[in-house]
Amino acid sequence: MLIRQSEEIPSSEITPKEDYINRRRFIGSAGAAGLALSAGLLSTREAFASTKLQTVKSALTTTGEDLTSYKDVTSYNNFYEFGTGKSEPAIYAKDLPTRPWTLKIDGKVKKPLTFDIDTLLKLRPLEERVYRHRCVEAWSMVIPWIGYSLSELIKLCEPLSTAKYVQFLSWYDKKYMHWPGQTSINWPYSEGLRMDEAMHPLTLLTFGLYGEVLPNQNGAPLRLTVPWKYGFKSAKSIVAIRFLDHQPPTTWNDLAPDEYGFYSNVNPNVDHPRWTQKTERRIGLPFYQQKRTTLFLNGYADQVGSLYAGMDLKKNF
Ligand SMILES: Nc1nc2c(c(=O)[nH]1)N[C@H]1C(S)=C(S)[C@@H](COP(=O)(O)O)O[C@H]1N2
Ligand SMILES: [Mo]
């Protein structure tokens, strides 16, 4: 259901939880969750957390590397809204209210649109894509994400020729923050991509991982995954997408422009001012097996290298 931006969302558009569980897209353990739900035993949030997503195979998956365990993927996180420690988001993001959830798309587009999350989930077949995931802090994982290309959504909005950049804004509510005022971050979390980066098929609008809807700490109910860039470009728990004629301000770049560039392409040849980017640490392996060589554009150079032809990547880091 597409809803015009100016309209309020009628309450009839908010999916009752029973309908959600009964949808054909949802399979497997959803049956058990549905029973528990009708018996009133589970809260909505718990039911979503155990909801499986049906996926189709993707041509854009990275194969050949061992997956990082579900436990590591969901307990070693960066999500500063819920604490600055790696183990804090898994604890404090529990109350993130993921339903109802609305994504608002506006700015330089012919069709500004507002979507309910469950409409967005059904818009295109969900693909499972295994991507390498590389944090600017020089650790990495391999994660089976679920979603579809952001370009599919962008096309529906018909961006104007003046749309040169896309901004992503995360959900933010001070009363849910673990330590309000703990960081000098100017909330909400903001990130951005150049239009051609946003339109690249690898850029994934992400709804799940490991066959299930996203756990809250990984950015439920929807986030971005941009596999050739440092992890901070992949905004979590997105509520707004804006098309702009100028480069948007972005959270980490605002905080420390010398350390976190707008582009933030994974690049072993451009060190962070405080550490090397030549190597990285693969989370979940025995200590002596963790160290590996960082790949240019995180190993996606064949697919995305042409986006940066002729650009000085030391300057545009
Ligand atoms: N809203 C929001 N999005 C965010 C962050 C954050 O703090 N807040 N951290 C970023 C960083 S630094 C990384 S490495 C990834 C981490 O994603 P993961 O916890 O699913 O591995 O999310 C990114 N998206
Ligand atoms: Mo990161």
XYZ file of C-alpha atoms and ligand atoms in Angstrom:
342
model
C 0.000 0.000 0.000
C 1.469 3.320 -1.071
C 0.360 6.224 1.031
C 0.671 9.798 -0.136
C 3.061 11.744 1.972
C 0.563 14.421 2.988
C -1.960 11.925 4.332
C -2.039 10.543 7.810
C -1.770 6.779 7.990
C -5.296 5.540 8.658
C -5.443 3.033 11.491
C -6.815 0.484 9.003
C -3.355 0.450 7.393
C -1.679 -0.680 10.544
C -1.411 -4.412 10.219
C -2.963 -6.426 13.024
C -0.383 -8.802 14.409
C -2.452 -11.895 13.526
C -2.493 -10.859 9.854
C 1.221 -10.302 9.958
C 1.838 -13.767 11.278
C -0.585 -15.344 8.780
C 1.000 -13.831 5.707
C 2.229 -16.397 3.252
C 5.661 -14.810 3.188
C 6.194 -15.917 6.745
C 6.900 -19.555 7.247
C 8.247 -22.114 9.667
C 8.464 -21.148 13.301
C 5.964 -18.353 12.683
C 3.327 -21.067 13.147
C 4.390 -21.684 16.706
C 4.736 -17.960 17.335
C 1.206 -17.468 15.929
C -0.256 -19.990 18.352
C 1.477 -18.368 21.257
C 0.267 -14.992 20.002
C -3.389 -15.947 19.825
C -3.028 -17.339 23.316
C -1.656 -13.930 24.244
C 1.585 -15.352 25.528
C 4.052 -13.362 23.469
C 4.354 -9.651 23.018
C 4.366 -8.373 19.445
C 8.042 -7.669 19.621
C 8.929 -11.195 20.676
C 6.799 -12.597 17.869
C 8.587 -10.476 15.262
C 11.950 -11.501 16.607
C 11.184 -15.157 15.871
C 9.649 -14.503 12.446
C 11.258 -16.258 9.504
C 11.468 -14.561 6.118
C 11.054 -16.397 2.839
C 13.848 -15.593 0.410
C 14.904 -16.259 -3.141
C 18.465 -16.951 -4.262
C 20.530 -13.942 -5.269
C 23.124 -13.550 -7.991
C 24.787 -10.892 -5.859
C 25.940 -13.055 -2.983
C 29.553 -13.456 -1.907
C 30.481 -17.090 -1.488
C 33.458 -19.035 -0.268
C 33.957 -17.575 3.189
C 32.676 -18.975 6.455
C 29.742 -17.078 7.901
C 30.217 -15.266 11.199
C 28.019 -16.996 13.783
C 24.514 -15.678 14.502
C 25.638 -15.128 18.070
C 28.574 -12.908 17.103
C 26.533 -11.012 14.485
C 23.874 -10.205 17.087
C 25.981 -9.577 20.181
C 28.960 -7.565 18.880
C 27.345 -4.407 17.515
C 27.731 -0.704 16.915
C 24.455 1.126 17.585
C 25.326 4.218 19.594
C 21.704 5.107 20.278
C 21.756 2.125 22.624
C 25.199 2.433 24.152
C 28.767 2.754 22.980
C 29.952 -0.692 24.091
C 29.794 -3.568 21.598
C 27.599 -5.680 23.873
C 25.230 -2.857 24.910
C 22.917 -2.716 21.829
C 21.907 -6.382 22.312
C 20.816 -5.500 25.848
C 19.363 -1.995 25.500
C 17.764 -2.094 22.035
C 15.176 -4.612 23.289
C 12.501 -1.916 23.611
C 13.032 -0.352 20.184
C 9.396 -0.101 18.968
C 9.536 -1.714 15.510
C 5.750 -1.833 14.847
C 4.052 0.203 13.608
C 6.931 1.671 11.597
C 6.795 4.218 8.813
C 9.401 5.130 6.204
C 9.026 8.575 4.700
C 10.657 9.391 1.362
C 10.831 13.009 0.237
C 13.004 15.743 -1.247
C 13.846 15.990 -4.919
C 11.474 13.311 -6.188
C 8.420 13.368 -8.395
C 6.577 11.041 -6.014
C 7.201 11.568 -2.319
C 5.977 8.348 -0.696
C 5.311 7.004 2.760
C 5.372 3.283 3.426
C 4.308 1.086 6.250
C 7.106 -1.394 7.006
C 4.953 -4.422 6.170
C 4.090 -2.967 2.768
C 7.754 -2.323 2.119
C 8.580 -5.938 3.035
C 6.238 -7.220 0.313
C 7.258 -4.797 -2.409
C 9.869 -7.080 -4.008
C 11.024 -10.678 -3.517
C 13.434 -10.821 -0.599
C 16.905 -12.067 -1.487
C 19.469 -13.634 0.783
C 22.857 -12.042 0.159
C 26.008 -13.004 1.965
C 28.189 -9.897 2.241
C 31.496 -9.101 3.870
C 30.845 -6.485 6.567
C 33.796 -4.230 7.451
C 33.790 -1.712 10.286
C 36.084 1.316 10.104
C 37.513 0.021 13.405
C 39.257 -2.741 11.420
C 37.100 -5.708 12.351
C 35.012 -7.700 9.911
C 32.285 -10.326 9.646
C 30.515 -12.308 6.911
C 26.732 -11.963 7.206
C 23.771 -13.497 5.326
C 21.524 -10.428 4.983
C 17.963 -10.406 3.628
C 16.474 -7.639 1.522
C 16.232 -6.222 -1.975
C 18.199 -3.571 -3.843
C 17.495 -0.034 -2.651
C 17.309 0.926 -6.345
C 13.947 -0.901 -6.572
C 12.474 1.519 -4.059
C 14.210 4.574 -5.504
C 12.762 3.896 -8.971
C 9.226 4.046 -7.574
C 9.807 7.572 -6.274
C 11.029 8.869 -9.627
C 13.899 11.108 -8.464
C 14.287 14.436 -10.271
C 17.427 15.140 -12.288
C 18.451 17.544 -9.499
C 18.680 14.632 -7.000
C 22.441 14.091 -6.617
C 22.622 12.594 -3.112
C 20.466 10.474 -0.824
C 20.278 11.008 2.928
C 19.215 8.311 5.412
C 17.917 9.219 8.854
C 17.652 6.772 11.720
C 14.929 6.539 14.333
C 15.699 8.433 17.483
C 13.832 8.915 20.746
C 15.737 10.200 23.726
C 13.586 8.322 26.199
C 14.824 5.001 24.820
C 18.479 5.956 24.982
C 20.578 4.048 27.403
C 22.740 7.020 28.402
C 21.090 10.221 27.138
C 23.799 12.733 26.400
C 26.478 10.047 26.470
C 27.967 11.121 23.158
C 28.511 14.385 21.349
C 26.483 13.014 18.443
C 23.889 15.311 16.972
C 20.952 12.868 16.723
C 19.265 11.507 14.713
C 21.998 9.434 13.083
C 22.412 10.641 9.525
C 24.200 9.035 6.594
C 24.330 9.588 2.871
C 25.321 8.228 -0.491
C 25.881 9.713 -3.902
C 22.932 8.911 -6.192
C 24.872 6.388 -8.312
C 26.042 4.588 -5.155
C 22.481 4.414 -3.847
C 21.298 3.052 -7.211
C 23.993 0.357 -7.384
C 22.368 -3.104 -7.148
C 24.704 -4.147 -4.299
C 23.236 -1.453 -2.030
C 20.757 -3.494 -0.035
C 17.620 -2.319 1.718
C 17.888 -4.823 4.529
C 15.039 -6.392 6.516
C 16.641 -9.477 7.990
C 19.630 -11.706 8.566
C 20.152 -15.429 9.009
C 16.642 -16.151 7.672
C 14.831 -13.966 10.199
C 13.701 -10.387 10.595
C 16.510 -8.121 11.851
C 17.171 -8.305 15.563
C 16.734 -4.831 17.076
C 20.463 -4.451 17.763
C 21.195 -4.942 14.050
C 18.912 -2.086 13.005
C 15.318 -3.407 12.989
C 13.033 -3.144 11.186
C 15.061 -1.863 8.237
C 18.592 -0.688 7.610
C 20.968 -0.155 4.765
C 23.867 -2.445 3.839
C 26.562 -0.977 1.592
C 29.138 -3.768 1.498
C 32.060 -1.938 -0.135
C 32.016 0.858 2.463
C 32.904 1.021 6.151
C 29.988 -0.075 8.311
C 29.008 3.374 9.552
C 27.602 4.235 6.100
C 24.952 1.550 6.684
C 22.382 3.444 8.759
C 20.195 1.363 11.072
C 16.485 1.626 11.903
C 15.771 4.059 9.067
C 12.677 6.298 9.228
C 13.410 8.750 6.421
C 15.097 8.847 3.024
C 15.683 12.247 1.395
C 16.819 13.087 -2.091
C 19.023 16.171 -2.145
C 20.897 18.352 -4.600
C 23.814 18.634 -2.147
C 25.924 16.300 -0.024
C 24.132 15.773 3.308
C 25.824 16.189 6.684
C 26.664 12.770 8.104
C 27.084 11.783 11.737
C 30.659 10.510 11.862
C 31.950 13.058 9.379
C 30.465 15.850 11.525
C 32.139 14.430 14.640
C 35.614 13.953 13.195
C 35.995 14.950 9.525
C 39.696 14.001 9.455
C 38.908 10.461 10.545
C 35.650 9.587 8.789
C 35.175 10.753 5.224
C 31.918 11.026 3.323
C 32.922 8.249 0.903
C 34.407 5.809 3.429
C 35.173 3.187 0.847
C 37.053 0.247 2.334
C 40.633 0.921 1.242
C 43.788 -0.797 2.521
C 45.872 2.041 1.003
C 44.317 4.829 3.061
C 44.972 4.427 6.757
C 42.776 5.835 9.485
C 44.790 8.571 11.308
C 44.879 6.367 14.429
C 45.304 2.863 12.958
C 46.169 0.933 9.833
C 43.504 -0.225 7.398
C 45.867 -2.700 5.688
C 44.625 -5.524 7.858
C 41.468 -6.430 9.739
C 40.329 -8.818 12.440
C 37.652 -11.382 11.539
C 35.299 -11.634 14.511
C 34.589 -15.091 15.961
C 37.779 -16.898 14.972
C 40.499 -18.087 17.337
C 42.816 -15.167 18.052
C 45.710 -16.469 15.932
C 43.415 -16.871 12.872
C 41.681 -13.491 13.028
C 44.128 -11.311 11.138
C 43.562 -10.910 7.410
C 44.448 -8.550 4.596
C 41.863 -5.861 3.908
C 40.529 -6.048 0.346
C 40.178 -2.918 -1.802
C 36.494 -1.908 -1.797
C 36.047 -4.845 0.596
C 36.444 -7.252 -2.328
C 33.702 -5.641 -4.461
C 36.018 -3.683 -6.792
C 34.871 -5.594 -9.904
C 31.297 -4.510 -9.277
C 31.702 -0.951 -7.952
C 35.197 0.180 -8.967
C 33.868 2.120 -11.975
C 31.864 4.418 -9.661
C 35.181 5.964 -8.585
C 37.031 6.091 -11.896
C 39.274 9.149 -12.000
C 38.648 10.064 -8.356
C 41.513 10.601 -5.926
C 40.516 8.148 -3.197
C 43.156 9.495 -0.797
C 41.489 12.894 -0.944
C 37.949 11.537 -1.140
C 38.452 8.988 1.644
N 21.617 4.481 13.578
C 22.843 3.945 13.621
N 23.279 3.235 12.569
C 24.515 2.666 12.590
C 25.378 2.845 13.708
C 24.883 3.605 14.815
O 25.565 3.811 15.830
N 23.616 4.130 14.739
N 26.645 2.292 13.692
C 27.236 1.996 12.362
C 28.479 1.233 12.445
S 29.870 2.053 12.969
C 28.563 -0.065 12.010
S 30.052 -0.876 11.924
C 27.344 -0.830 11.658
C 27.256 -2.046 12.557
O 26.243 -2.922 12.156
P 26.044 -4.284 12.964
O 25.948 -3.969 14.417
O 24.784 -4.899 12.402
O 27.250 -5.135 12.676
O 26.141 -0.064 11.820
C 26.244 1.291 11.442
N 24.934 1.915 11.514
Mo 31.709 0.781 12.240
